[in-house]
Amino acid sequence: LTRRTSDQHKLSPLSGRKSKNTFRSPSLKRSPSLRFRKSQKSTITQPTQSISSLSGLNSPSNVTSPRRSFVKSIVKKGLRTLKSSSSLLTSQMSGQIYDESSGESLSSSTGACTLSQGNNFGIELEECEISSISRYIPIVVEILTRLVELRGINCQGIYRHAGGVTAVNWLVQELDKGAENIEFNSEKWYDVKAVASTLKTFFAKLPDSLLSSKMSSLCVEASRIENHRERVIELKRLVVQLDDYRFETLKYLCAHFRRVAAKCDINKV
């Protein structure tokens, strides 16, 4: 045994280093950095045959990660969906509602849509790009409400849960480019909460609210009338005083909210 160990020390190239390390303090031997360097040295001095065998086992052709294959399938599915979304939203821009359940498009246009360049947020309703429904309704309201009804009407907490700030800002910038320059091949259009928050942002950025401050206070007072018939008559008298842009937009918005509330057992709104 003594002869064998002495031969091993003669053949080992690190015998001199080992002898020097024996005089080091015990704390150095237990240090993490020293153990890390020792593990690196042992890895370097391994035989080439073991390295080649390990590389053969770890090659991508022999080992396939389940997580990697799952991610690949999700990406492929997302790309197919995004490609189909372009034609879907293009048909919406021309005044058609696409029913995803039946695969049929239902025409709802009452007039031609005239597109103009410029911003759509932070300006008066009469200055916004007009929709295919009516020249008094902004196209931003039409796009966002239809997306909510197509993809988010069954989403729990729609209009109650706020969307991400980054997604909302991106949607605002896209809609500000003008309807002809909007890029619909983005996954952010599938974030229905961000879409709903963008619709609220549109009305929040109006120079004057959908109902003016004076009209809002009058409507609040009218809503406090206990008699139902008198309350409805007073609210109707106030609403008809609005201009055409505010009246038609409010009418379209109330119809949209009624369709959302019809699914309250699912979306809890």
mmCIF file of C-alpha atoms in Angstrom:
data_model
loop_
_atom_site.group_PDB
_atom_site.id
_atom_site.type_symbol
_atom_site.label_atom_id
_atom_site.label_comp_id
_atom_site.label_asym_id
_atom_site.label_seq_id
_atom_site.Cartn_x
_atom_site.Cartn_y
_atom_site.Cartn_z
ATOM 1 C CA LEU A 1 0.000 0.000 0.000
ATOM 2 C CA THR A 2 2.858 2.394 0.797
ATOM 3 C CA ARG A 3 4.541 1.701 -2.534
ATOM 4 C CA ARG A 4 1.250 2.229 -4.435
ATOM 5 C CA THR A 5 0.499 5.587 -2.828
ATOM 6 C CA SER A 6 4.069 6.790 -3.420
ATOM 7 C CA ASP A 7 3.797 5.805 -7.116
ATOM 8 C CA GLN A 8 0.541 7.694 -7.397
ATOM 9 C CA HIS A 9 2.130 10.826 -5.969
ATOM 10 C CA LYS A 10 4.975 10.563 -8.502
ATOM 11 C CA LEU A 11 2.555 10.163 -11.442
ATOM 12 C CA SER A 12 0.113 12.903 -10.307
ATOM 13 C CA PRO A 13 0.962 16.370 -11.763
ATOM 14 C CA LEU A 14 -0.749 18.069 -8.834
ATOM 15 C CA SER A 15 1.258 16.352 -6.119
ATOM 16 C CA GLY A 16 3.266 19.503 -5.405
ATOM 17 C CA ARG A 17 0.099 21.585 -5.024
ATOM 18 C CA LYS A 18 -1.415 19.021 -2.683
ATOM 19 C CA SER A 19 1.632 19.156 -0.458
ATOM 20 C CA LYS A 20 1.385 22.917 -0.298
ATOM 21 C CA ASN A 21 -2.306 22.795 0.479
ATOM 22 C CA THR A 22 -1.677 20.612 3.511
ATOM 23 C CA PHE A 23 -0.110 23.569 5.310
ATOM 24 C CA ARG A 24 -3.160 25.773 4.786
ATOM 25 C CA SER A 25 -5.582 26.529 7.562
ATOM 26 C CA PRO A 26 -8.762 24.414 7.896
ATOM 27 C CA SER A 27 -10.900 27.473 7.159
ATOM 28 C CA LEU A 28 -9.422 27.770 3.661
ATOM 29 C CA LYS A 29 -10.209 24.148 2.890
ATOM 30 C CA ARG A 30 -13.829 24.721 3.828
ATOM 31 C CA SER A 31 -14.222 27.983 1.846
ATOM 32 C CA PRO A 32 -16.780 27.839 -1.008
ATOM 33 C CA SER A 33 -14.410 29.479 -3.503
ATOM 34 C CA LEU A 34 -11.736 26.829 -2.856
ATOM 35 C CA ARG A 35 -14.249 24.028 -3.295
ATOM 36 C CA PHE A 36 -15.441 25.650 -6.548
ATOM 37 C CA ARG A 37 -11.884 25.805 -7.917
ATOM 38 C CA LYS A 38 -11.268 22.176 -6.931
ATOM 39 C CA SER A 39 -14.443 21.097 -8.722
ATOM 40 C CA GLN A 40 -13.289 22.948 -11.850
ATOM 41 C CA LYS A 41 -9.885 21.236 -11.736
ATOM 42 C CA SER A 42 -11.457 17.824 -11.346
ATOM 43 C CA THR A 43 -13.713 18.537 -14.320
ATOM 44 C CA ILE A 44 -10.796 19.592 -16.503
ATOM 45 C CA THR A 45 -8.698 16.512 -15.644
ATOM 46 C CA GLN A 46 -11.437 14.023 -16.525
ATOM 47 C CA PRO A 47 -10.617 11.525 -19.322
ATOM 48 C CA THR A 48 -11.732 12.426 -22.815
ATOM 49 C CA GLN A 49 -13.764 9.231 -23.128
ATOM 50 C CA SER A 50 -16.078 10.185 -20.263
ATOM 51 C CA ILE A 51 -16.527 13.669 -21.721
ATOM 52 C CA SER A 52 -17.454 12.310 -25.119
ATOM 53 C CA SER A 53 -19.921 9.894 -23.564
ATOM 54 C CA LEU A 54 -21.551 12.664 -21.571
ATOM 55 C CA SER A 55 -21.784 14.917 -24.606
ATOM 56 C CA GLY A 56 -23.450 12.103 -26.496
ATOM 57 C CA LEU A 57 -26.020 11.688 -23.740
ATOM 58 C CA ASN A 58 -26.750 15.405 -23.483
ATOM 59 C CA SER A 59 -27.051 15.972 -27.222
ATOM 60 C CA PRO A 60 -30.386 17.538 -28.357
ATOM 61 C CA SER A 61 -30.990 14.611 -30.691
ATOM 62 C CA ASN A 62 -31.145 12.150 -27.801
ATOM 63 C CA VAL A 63 -32.812 14.305 -25.134
ATOM 64 C CA THR A 64 -35.993 16.322 -25.798
ATOM 65 C CA SER A 65 -37.243 18.610 -23.022
ATOM 66 C CA PRO A 66 -41.012 18.323 -22.407
ATOM 67 C CA ARG A 67 -41.127 22.024 -21.538
ATOM 68 C CA ARG A 68 -39.453 22.964 -24.816
ATOM 69 C CA SER A 69 -41.868 20.955 -26.918
ATOM 70 C CA PHE A 70 -44.802 22.459 -24.989
ATOM 71 C CA VAL A 71 -43.582 26.027 -25.609
ATOM 72 C CA LYS A 72 -43.076 25.255 -29.315
ATOM 73 C CA SER A 73 -46.668 24.061 -29.640
ATOM 74 C CA ILE A 74 -47.976 27.186 -27.874
ATOM 75 C CA VAL A 75 -45.940 29.467 -30.144
ATOM 76 C CA LYS A 76 -47.186 27.706 -33.288
ATOM 77 C CA LYS A 77 -50.767 27.968 -32.081
ATOM 78 C CA GLY A 78 -50.324 31.666 -31.265
ATOM 79 C CA LEU A 79 -48.901 32.417 -34.692
ATOM 80 C CA ARG A 80 -51.825 30.711 -36.401
ATOM 81 C CA THR A 81 -54.266 32.698 -34.231
ATOM 82 C CA LEU A 82 -52.558 36.001 -34.891
ATOM 83 C CA LYS A 83 -52.602 35.387 -38.642
ATOM 84 C CA SER A 84 -56.340 34.799 -38.529
ATOM 85 C CA SER A 85 -56.857 37.903 -36.369
ATOM 86 C CA SER A 86 -55.718 40.208 -39.146
ATOM 87 C CA SER A 87 -58.599 39.250 -41.433
ATOM 88 C CA LEU A 88 -61.001 39.279 -38.471
ATOM 89 C CA LEU A 89 -60.259 42.857 -37.463
ATOM 90 C CA THR A 90 -60.100 43.999 -41.082
ATOM 91 C CA SER A 91 -63.670 42.828 -41.511
ATOM 92 C CA GLN A 92 -64.597 44.683 -38.327
ATOM 93 C CA MET A 93 -63.109 47.878 -39.713
ATOM 94 C CA SER A 94 -65.382 47.583 -42.742
ATOM 95 C CA GLY A 95 -68.446 47.389 -40.486
ATOM 96 C CA GLN A 96 -68.848 43.623 -40.119
ATOM 97 C CA ILE A 97 -69.170 41.689 -36.881
ATOM 98 C CA TYR A 98 -67.538 38.276 -36.966
ATOM 99 C CA ASP A 99 -69.262 35.573 -34.968
ATOM 100 C CA GLU A 100 -66.490 33.223 -33.770
ATOM 101 C CA SER A 101 -68.942 30.503 -32.731
ATOM 102 C CA SER A 102 -70.587 30.169 -36.141
ATOM 103 C CA GLY A 103 -67.798 31.528 -38.325
ATOM 104 C CA GLU A 104 -70.191 33.905 -40.095
ATOM 105 C CA SER A 105 -69.872 37.641 -40.512
ATOM 106 C CA LEU A 106 -72.953 39.737 -39.791
ATOM 107 C CA SER A 107 -73.074 43.049 -41.588
ATOM 108 C CA SER A 108 -74.049 45.992 -39.384
ATOM 109 C CA SER A 109 -72.861 48.996 -41.341
ATOM 110 C CA THR A 110 -75.260 51.834 -41.995
ATOM 111 C CA GLY A 111 -72.885 54.098 -43.845
ATOM 112 C CA ALA A 112 -69.447 54.352 -45.384
ATOM 113 C CA CYS A 113 -66.522 54.892 -43.056
ATOM 114 C CA THR A 114 -64.381 57.907 -43.882
ATOM 115 C CA LEU A 115 -60.880 57.558 -42.427
ATOM 116 C CA SER A 116 -58.659 60.490 -41.625
ATOM 117 C CA GLN A 117 -55.147 60.847 -40.286
ATOM 118 C CA GLY A 118 -54.486 62.201 -36.797
ATOM 119 C CA ASN A 119 -55.017 61.475 -33.151
ATOM 120 C CA ASN A 120 -58.152 59.934 -31.716
ATOM 121 C CA PHE A 121 -57.487 60.534 -28.008
ATOM 122 C CA GLY A 122 -57.759 63.830 -26.164
ATOM 123 C CA ILE A 123 -59.877 65.586 -28.805
ATOM 124 C CA GLU A 124 -63.572 66.338 -29.218
ATOM 125 C CA LEU A 125 -65.914 63.628 -30.460
ATOM 126 C CA GLU A 126 -66.673 65.501 -33.677
ATOM 127 C CA GLU A 127 -62.930 65.574 -34.504
ATOM 128 C CA CYS A 128 -62.420 61.796 -34.161
ATOM 129 C CA GLU A 129 -62.426 59.345 -37.056
ATOM 130 C CA ILE A 130 -65.989 58.290 -37.741
ATOM 131 C CA SER A 131 -67.124 54.678 -37.499
ATOM 132 C CA SER A 132 -69.014 52.467 -39.928
ATOM 133 C CA ILE A 133 -72.098 52.584 -37.698
ATOM 134 C CA SER A 134 -72.729 56.314 -37.667
ATOM 135 C CA ARG A 135 -70.804 59.442 -38.481
ATOM 136 C CA TYR A 136 -71.501 60.625 -34.935
ATOM 137 C CA ILE A 137 -69.745 57.664 -33.256
ATOM 138 C CA PRO A 138 -65.908 57.508 -33.143
ATOM 139 C CA ILE A 139 -64.274 54.500 -34.755
ATOM 140 C CA VAL A 140 -62.232 53.892 -31.572
ATOM 141 C CA VAL A 141 -65.443 53.215 -29.660
ATOM 142 C CA GLU A 142 -66.630 50.811 -32.362
ATOM 143 C CA ILE A 143 -63.372 48.817 -32.484
ATOM 144 C CA LEU A 144 -62.954 48.490 -28.720
ATOM 145 C CA THR A 145 -66.584 47.642 -27.912
ATOM 146 C CA ARG A 146 -66.711 44.976 -30.626
ATOM 147 C CA LEU A 147 -63.490 43.405 -29.386
ATOM 148 C CA VAL A 148 -64.944 43.251 -25.875
ATOM 149 C CA GLU A 149 -68.145 41.627 -27.128
ATOM 150 C CA LEU A 150 -66.270 39.124 -29.299
ATOM 151 C CA ARG A 151 -63.547 38.057 -26.865
ATOM 152 C CA GLY A 152 -64.284 39.407 -23.397
ATOM 153 C CA ILE A 153 -68.008 39.334 -22.795
ATOM 154 C CA ASN A 154 -67.564 36.086 -20.845
ATOM 155 C CA CYS A 155 -64.461 37.342 -19.030
ATOM 156 C CA GLN A 156 -65.077 37.693 -15.304
ATOM 157 C CA GLY A 157 -64.544 41.245 -14.079
ATOM 158 C CA ILE A 158 -64.466 42.925 -17.481
ATOM 159 C CA TYR A 159 -64.573 46.739 -17.044
ATOM 160 C CA ARG A 160 -63.967 46.200 -13.321
ATOM 161 C CA HIS A 161 -60.390 44.891 -13.454
ATOM 162 C CA ALA A 162 -57.880 47.299 -14.948
ATOM 163 C CA GLY A 163 -55.559 46.200 -17.747
ATOM 164 C CA GLY A 164 -51.779 46.508 -17.741
ATOM 165 C CA VAL A 165 -50.408 50.030 -18.147
ATOM 166 C CA THR A 166 -47.931 48.943 -20.830
ATOM 167 C CA ALA A 167 -50.611 47.224 -22.924
ATOM 168 C CA VAL A 168 -53.049 50.129 -22.556
ATOM 169 C CA ASN A 169 -50.428 52.695 -23.602
ATOM 170 C CA TRP A 170 -49.519 50.551 -26.619
ATOM 171 C CA LEU A 171 -53.163 50.296 -27.696
ATOM 172 C CA VAL A 172 -53.621 54.053 -27.301
ATOM 173 C CA GLN A 173 -50.585 54.710 -29.504
ATOM 174 C CA GLU A 174 -51.815 52.264 -32.151
ATOM 175 C CA LEU A 175 -55.291 53.806 -32.264
ATOM 176 C CA ASP A 176 -53.750 57.265 -32.451
ATOM 177 C CA LYS A 177 -51.992 56.325 -35.698
ATOM 178 C CA GLY A 178 -55.255 56.318 -37.584
ATOM 179 C CA ALA A 179 -57.431 53.366 -38.522
ATOM 180 C CA GLU A 180 -55.534 52.663 -41.757
ATOM 181 C CA ASN A 181 -52.183 52.372 -39.941
ATOM 182 C CA ILE A 182 -53.196 50.184 -37.002
ATOM 183 C CA GLU A 183 -51.141 47.003 -36.559
ATOM 184 C CA PHE A 184 -53.588 44.272 -35.547
ATOM 185 C CA ASN A 185 -51.054 41.388 -35.546
ATOM 186 C CA SER A 186 -50.155 41.804 -31.879
ATOM 187 C CA GLU A 187 -51.085 39.668 -28.896
ATOM 188 C CA LYS A 188 -52.057 42.830 -26.976
ATOM 189 C CA TRP A 189 -55.337 42.941 -28.897
ATOM 190 C CA TYR A 190 -56.226 39.660 -27.124
ATOM 191 C CA ASP A 191 -55.846 41.249 -23.666
ATOM 192 C CA VAL A 192 -59.541 42.044 -23.192
ATOM 193 C CA LYS A 193 -58.968 43.824 -19.883
ATOM 194 C CA ALA A 194 -56.466 46.144 -21.563
ATOM 195 C CA VAL A 195 -58.972 46.716 -24.393
ATOM 196 C CA ALA A 196 -61.699 47.611 -21.882
ATOM 197 C CA SER A 197 -59.315 49.932 -20.021
ATOM 198 C CA THR A 198 -58.410 51.618 -23.318
ATOM 199 C CA LEU A 199 -62.089 52.357 -23.921
ATOM 200 C CA LYS A 200 -62.334 53.970 -20.477
ATOM 201 C CA THR A 201 -59.147 55.923 -21.234
ATOM 202 C CA PHE A 202 -60.719 57.281 -24.423
ATOM 203 C CA PHE A 203 -63.645 58.805 -22.533
ATOM 204 C CA ALA A 204 -61.422 59.971 -19.662
ATOM 205 C CA LYS A 205 -59.238 61.948 -22.094
ATOM 206 C CA LEU A 206 -62.114 63.830 -23.696
ATOM 207 C CA PRO A 207 -61.698 67.611 -23.233
ATOM 208 C CA ASP A 208 -65.286 67.669 -21.984
ATOM 209 C CA SER A 209 -66.819 64.469 -20.665
ATOM 210 C CA LEU A 210 -69.464 62.520 -22.527
ATOM 211 C CA LEU A 211 -71.931 64.290 -20.255
ATOM 212 C CA SER A 212 -70.855 67.808 -19.376
ATOM 213 C CA SER A 213 -70.266 68.638 -15.711
ATOM 214 C CA LYS A 214 -73.543 70.565 -15.537
ATOM 215 C CA MET A 215 -75.470 67.771 -17.257
ATOM 216 C CA SER A 216 -73.876 65.154 -15.001
ATOM 217 C CA SER A 217 -75.031 66.923 -11.844
ATOM 218 C CA LEU A 218 -78.551 67.236 -13.245
ATOM 219 C CA CYS A 219 -78.631 63.521 -14.127
ATOM 220 C CA VAL A 220 -77.487 62.607 -10.624
ATOM 221 C CA GLU A 221 -80.292 64.692 -9.146
ATOM 222 C CA ALA A 222 -82.808 63.114 -11.521
ATOM 223 C CA SER A 223 -81.670 59.606 -10.581
ATOM 224 C CA ARG A 224 -82.620 60.319 -6.967
ATOM 225 C CA ILE A 225 -86.325 60.736 -7.818
ATOM 226 C CA GLU A 226 -88.146 57.919 -6.055
ATOM 227 C CA ASN A 227 -91.016 57.517 -8.521
ATOM 228 C CA HIS A 228 -89.789 55.363 -11.405
ATOM 229 C CA ARG A 229 -91.964 56.947 -14.099
ATOM 230 C CA GLU A 230 -91.047 60.507 -13.124
ATOM 231 C CA ARG A 231 -87.368 59.573 -12.906
ATOM 232 C CA VAL A 232 -87.322 58.117 -16.436
ATOM 233 C CA ILE A 233 -89.174 61.123 -17.879
ATOM 234 C CA GLU A 234 -86.701 63.558 -16.298
ATOM 235 C CA LEU A 235 -83.657 61.588 -17.474
ATOM 236 C CA LYS A 236 -85.072 61.440 -21.001
ATOM 237 C CA ARG A 237 -85.677 65.196 -20.968
ATOM 238 C CA LEU A 238 -82.026 65.776 -20.021
ATOM 239 C CA VAL A 239 -80.525 63.283 -22.469
ATOM 240 C CA VAL A 240 -82.296 64.682 -25.522
ATOM 241 C CA GLN A 241 -80.600 68.020 -24.845
ATOM 242 C CA LEU A 242 -77.221 66.527 -25.791
ATOM 243 C CA ASP A 243 -75.709 67.227 -29.186
ATOM 244 C CA ASP A 244 -75.806 64.532 -31.877
ATOM 245 C CA TYR A 245 -72.265 63.252 -31.227
ATOM 246 C CA ARG A 246 -72.773 62.782 -27.505
ATOM 247 C CA PHE A 247 -76.303 61.461 -27.855
ATOM 248 C CA GLU A 248 -75.461 58.809 -30.467
ATOM 249 C CA THR A 249 -72.255 57.753 -28.689
ATOM 250 C CA LEU A 250 -74.064 57.476 -25.344
ATOM 251 C CA LYS A 251 -76.873 55.493 -26.982
ATOM 252 C CA TYR A 252 -74.394 53.078 -28.586
ATOM 253 C CA LEU A 253 -72.437 52.757 -25.334
ATOM 254 C CA CYS A 254 -75.564 51.995 -23.274
ATOM 255 C CA ALA A 255 -76.580 49.296 -25.765
ATOM 256 C CA HIS A 256 -73.091 47.791 -25.439
ATOM 257 C CA PHE A 257 -73.254 47.811 -21.635
ATOM 258 C CA ARG A 258 -76.682 46.179 -21.797
ATOM 259 C CA ARG A 259 -75.239 43.293 -23.854
ATOM 260 C CA VAL A 260 -72.384 42.940 -21.357
ATOM 261 C CA ALA A 261 -74.786 42.975 -18.396
ATOM 262 C CA ALA A 262 -76.895 40.293 -20.068
ATOM 263 C CA LYS A 263 -73.988 37.888 -19.321
ATOM 264 C CA CYS A 264 -73.715 39.000 -15.678
ATOM 265 C CA ASP A 265 -74.062 35.426 -14.439
ATOM 266 C CA ILE A 266 -70.743 34.668 -16.201
ATOM 267 C CA ASN A 267 -68.772 37.932 -16.194
ATOM 268 C CA LYS A 268 -70.099 39.113 -12.784
ATOM 269 C CA VAL A 269 -70.703 42.615 -14.155
#
